[in-house]
Amino acid sequence: LPSNCLTMLTEVSKNMCFGGWQKVFSHESSELGCSMRFAVYLPPQSESGPRPALFYLSGLTCTEQNFITKAGAQQYAAKHGLIVVAPDTSPRGIGVPGEDDSYDLGTGAGFYVDATREPWAKNYRMHSYITKELMKLVLENFPVKPGAIGITGHSMGGHGALICALRNPGLYRSVSAFSPICNPSACPWGQKAFTAYFGESASADWEAHDATKLAAGYAGPELELLIDQGEADEFLGKGQLLPERLVNACSGNARLKTRLRMQKDYDHSYFFIASFIGDHIEHHAKALLA
Amino acid sequence: LPSNCLTMLTEVSKNMCFGGWQKVFSHESSELGCSMRFAVYLPPQSESGPRPALFYLSGLTCTEQNFITKAGAQQYAAKHGLIVVAPDTSPRGIGVPGEDDSYDLGTGAGFYVDATREPWAKNYRMHSYITKELMKLVQENFPVKPGAIGITGHSMGGHGALICALRNPGLYRSVSAFSPICNPSACPWGQKAFTAYFGESASADWEAHDATKLAAGYAGPELELLIDQGEADEFLGKGQLLPERLVNACSGNARLKTRLRMQKDYDHSYFFIASFIGDHIEHHAKALLA
């Protein structure tokens, strides 16, 4: 580690995969006030020089393990020479009452926001964790080419990727998502989380963390949002995802192109992610290697 | 299901993946005397006609889930149009005293043999399950091209693939293995299992289920055994795998070619399997589509 690295990383595991290293690290997070793990795939090309990086944000109930074991991304990361970072989905072991009561709030369900309402506000700061603390940690500890960073994710993590990009113009050069929660203010998952994290009446906070609401006002560099959505996804039918609303919202903003691909017979699972992760990594590689 | 199908299959799950269907079925096994699950990947080409099939046998502690979620095989199965069958690793819930006491004996550790010693002999019949009952079930229920069947596996499943092929000349046209247990009679894992399943002094049974011992006497059709072995595999160092002994044993039999590839820095994990599964599926496809 560089001698100016103020935050200690502990390597938890490493496994060679497609000629590169799939590693997991832990560190003490100041934003979240707990130990956190994150995964990093270092492609073989990273031995020779800086590489672009792609952040992958996971969905409800996931840890840093699901993506690295189930998505089959390393093959494509090695092909294009991308570093891939997969964080966890919430702080762990904080002890907020109710944080383990349901799969869609609290543990494993941070929604990539900084909560403003107690008892969540002190520790549930996943937005700052991803866009500030982890971003800095990764840039300082791995051979990432500055400015060549993309973001993607699945479901709650798709929502995370979209709002991290839209709220931080220029931070990510490329964006994509797998079956994202596009309009959390208007779906059961988002309404439950935002009520807890922001409060029922904090409408400004709700809008400021909703990709569909952020689209109109986005004034950053042009982005092409590649979105894959399974047509047989049970959550699509339940109104949790609402991709057409995001597409509509973006259609009024010349800086935001959307490429929504509806995939017949595909569902919400990692079998779906694995089937299209190659296309997404190629999408990011094109933008980040240009 | 065809009307002459005497054994009922229940579909447990199905997910579209790389344009084909990853399915899981359950059935009542007569060999094992319990309900068993197995996974089948049906590539898109199987909608149009019969396809070759590849059996993948998993290692200690696995179920039918590990391979289908972690190995990334579907991409290659779809590319070559192979049906891939992934069974479980032992009978389940039999209630043999001690069957859940350790990870390397009993549940999840059937070793792909028909036990001859009680209390295992009644139900622990994984050899007949794989080579007779499941083979028949798969051929009757899925569009498998007769005679175009290969077998592979990992660790205990690598041992399983090797002995299923060597004990049943002509049943499998192609064979490969990932970090297999090559000489179970001579390693701690094998000695523990064979002592329980066959008895300490049943040396004929031990030899008859040990690939290294079977090699000299194999008189079936020519086979090329592709074997990948990680050099950083902790079990290699612990003397559990012994691939060089199998290679030596095969060198005296012109019908058995071995292609052992030692892979620097790779370990025993699914990250290793995922990195080389494409090569193995190509190996089988070449033989089975010829």
JSON list of C-alpha atoms in Angstrom, two decimals, chain A residues 70 264-267 269-276, chain B residues 14-23 41-44 68 72-75 77-78:
[
{"chain": "A", "resi": 70, "resn": "LYS", "atom": "CA", "xyz": [-22.83, -15.58, -9.76]},
{"chain": "A", "resi": 264, "resn": "LYS", "atom": "CA", "xyz": [-38.26, -11.82, -23.55]},
{"chain": "A", "resi": 265, "resn": "ASP", "atom": "CA", "xyz": [-38.55, -14.65, -20.99]},
{"chain": "A", "resi": 266, "resn": "TYR", "atom": "CA", "xyz": [-35.83, -13.29, -18.70]},
{"chain": "A", "resi": 267, "resn": "ASP", "atom": "CA", "xyz": [-36.56, -12.76, -15.01]},
{"chain": "A", "resi": 269, "resn": "SER", "atom": "CA", "xyz": [-32.26, -13.46, -11.29]},
{"chain": "A", "resi": 270, "resn": "TYR", "atom": "CA", "xyz": [-28.50, -13.73, -11.64]},
{"chain": "A", "resi": 271, "resn": "PHE", "atom": "CA", "xyz": [-29.16, -15.99, -14.65]},
{"chain": "A", "resi": 272, "resn": "PHE", "atom": "CA", "xyz": [-30.45, -12.79, -16.31]},
{"chain": "A", "resi": 273, "resn": "ILE", "atom": "CA", "xyz": [-27.52, -10.67, -15.16]},
{"chain": "A", "resi": 274, "resn": "ALA", "atom": "CA", "xyz": [-25.03, -13.30, -16.31]},
{"chain": "A", "resi": 275, "resn": "SER", "atom": "CA", "xyz": [-26.64, -13.41, -19.74]},
{"chain": "A", "resi": 276, "resn": "PHE", "atom": "CA", "xyz": [-26.09, -9.69, -20.39]},
{"chain": "B", "resi": 14, "resn": "LYS", "atom": "CA", "xyz": [-36.79, -22.47, -14.63]},
{"chain": "B", "resi": 15, "resn": "ASN", "atom": "CA", "xyz": [-34.80, -19.39, -15.61]},
{"chain": "B", "resi": 16, "resn": "MET", "atom": "CA", "xyz": [-33.90, -18.19, -19.04]},
{"chain": "B", "resi": 17, "resn": "CYS", "atom": "CA", "xyz": [-30.15, -17.95, -19.45]},
{"chain": "B", "resi": 18, "resn": "PHE", "atom": "CA", "xyz": [-28.15, -17.18, -22.60]},
{"chain": "B", "resi": 19, "resn": "GLY", "atom": "CA", "xyz": [-31.25, -17.91, -24.67]},
{"chain": "B", "resi": 20, "resn": "GLY", "atom": "CA", "xyz": [-31.78, -21.38, -23.21]},
{"chain": "B", "resi": 21, "resn": "TRP", "atom": "CA", "xyz": [-33.50, -22.69, -20.08]},
{"chain": "B", "resi": 22, "resn": "GLN", "atom": "CA", "xyz": [-31.79, -23.49, -16.81]},
{"chain": "B", "resi": 23, "resn": "LYS", "atom": "CA", "xyz": [-34.21, -25.84, -15.13]},
{"chain": "B", "resi": 41, "resn": "TYR", "atom": "CA", "xyz": [-29.60, -26.65, -18.96]},
{"chain": "B", "resi": 42, "resn": "LEU", "atom": "CA", "xyz": [-31.46, -26.83, -22.27]},
{"chain": "B", "resi": 43, "resn": "PRO", "atom": "CA", "xyz": [-29.69, -24.76, -24.93]},
{"chain": "B", "resi": 44, "resn": "PRO", "atom": "CA", "xyz": [-31.73, -22.85, -27.53]},
{"chain": "B", "resi": 68, "resn": "ILE", "atom": "CA", "xyz": [-25.53, -23.76, -12.16]},
{"chain": "B", "resi": 72, "resn": "GLY", "atom": "CA", "xyz": [-20.75, -19.78, -15.82]},
{"chain": "B", "resi": 73, "resn": "ALA", "atom": "CA", "xyz": [-21.25, -22.84, -18.01]},
{"chain": "B", "resi": 74, "resn": "GLN", "atom": "CA", "xyz": [-24.48, -21.82, -19.72]},
{"chain": "B", "resi": 75, "resn": "GLN", "atom": "CA", "xyz": [-22.76, -19.39, -22.07]},
{"chain": "B", "resi": 77, "resn": "ALA", "atom": "CA", "xyz": [-23.46, -24.75, -23.48]},
{"chain": "B", "resi": 78, "resn": "ALA", "atom": "CA", "xyz": [-25.54, -22.31, -25.52]}
]
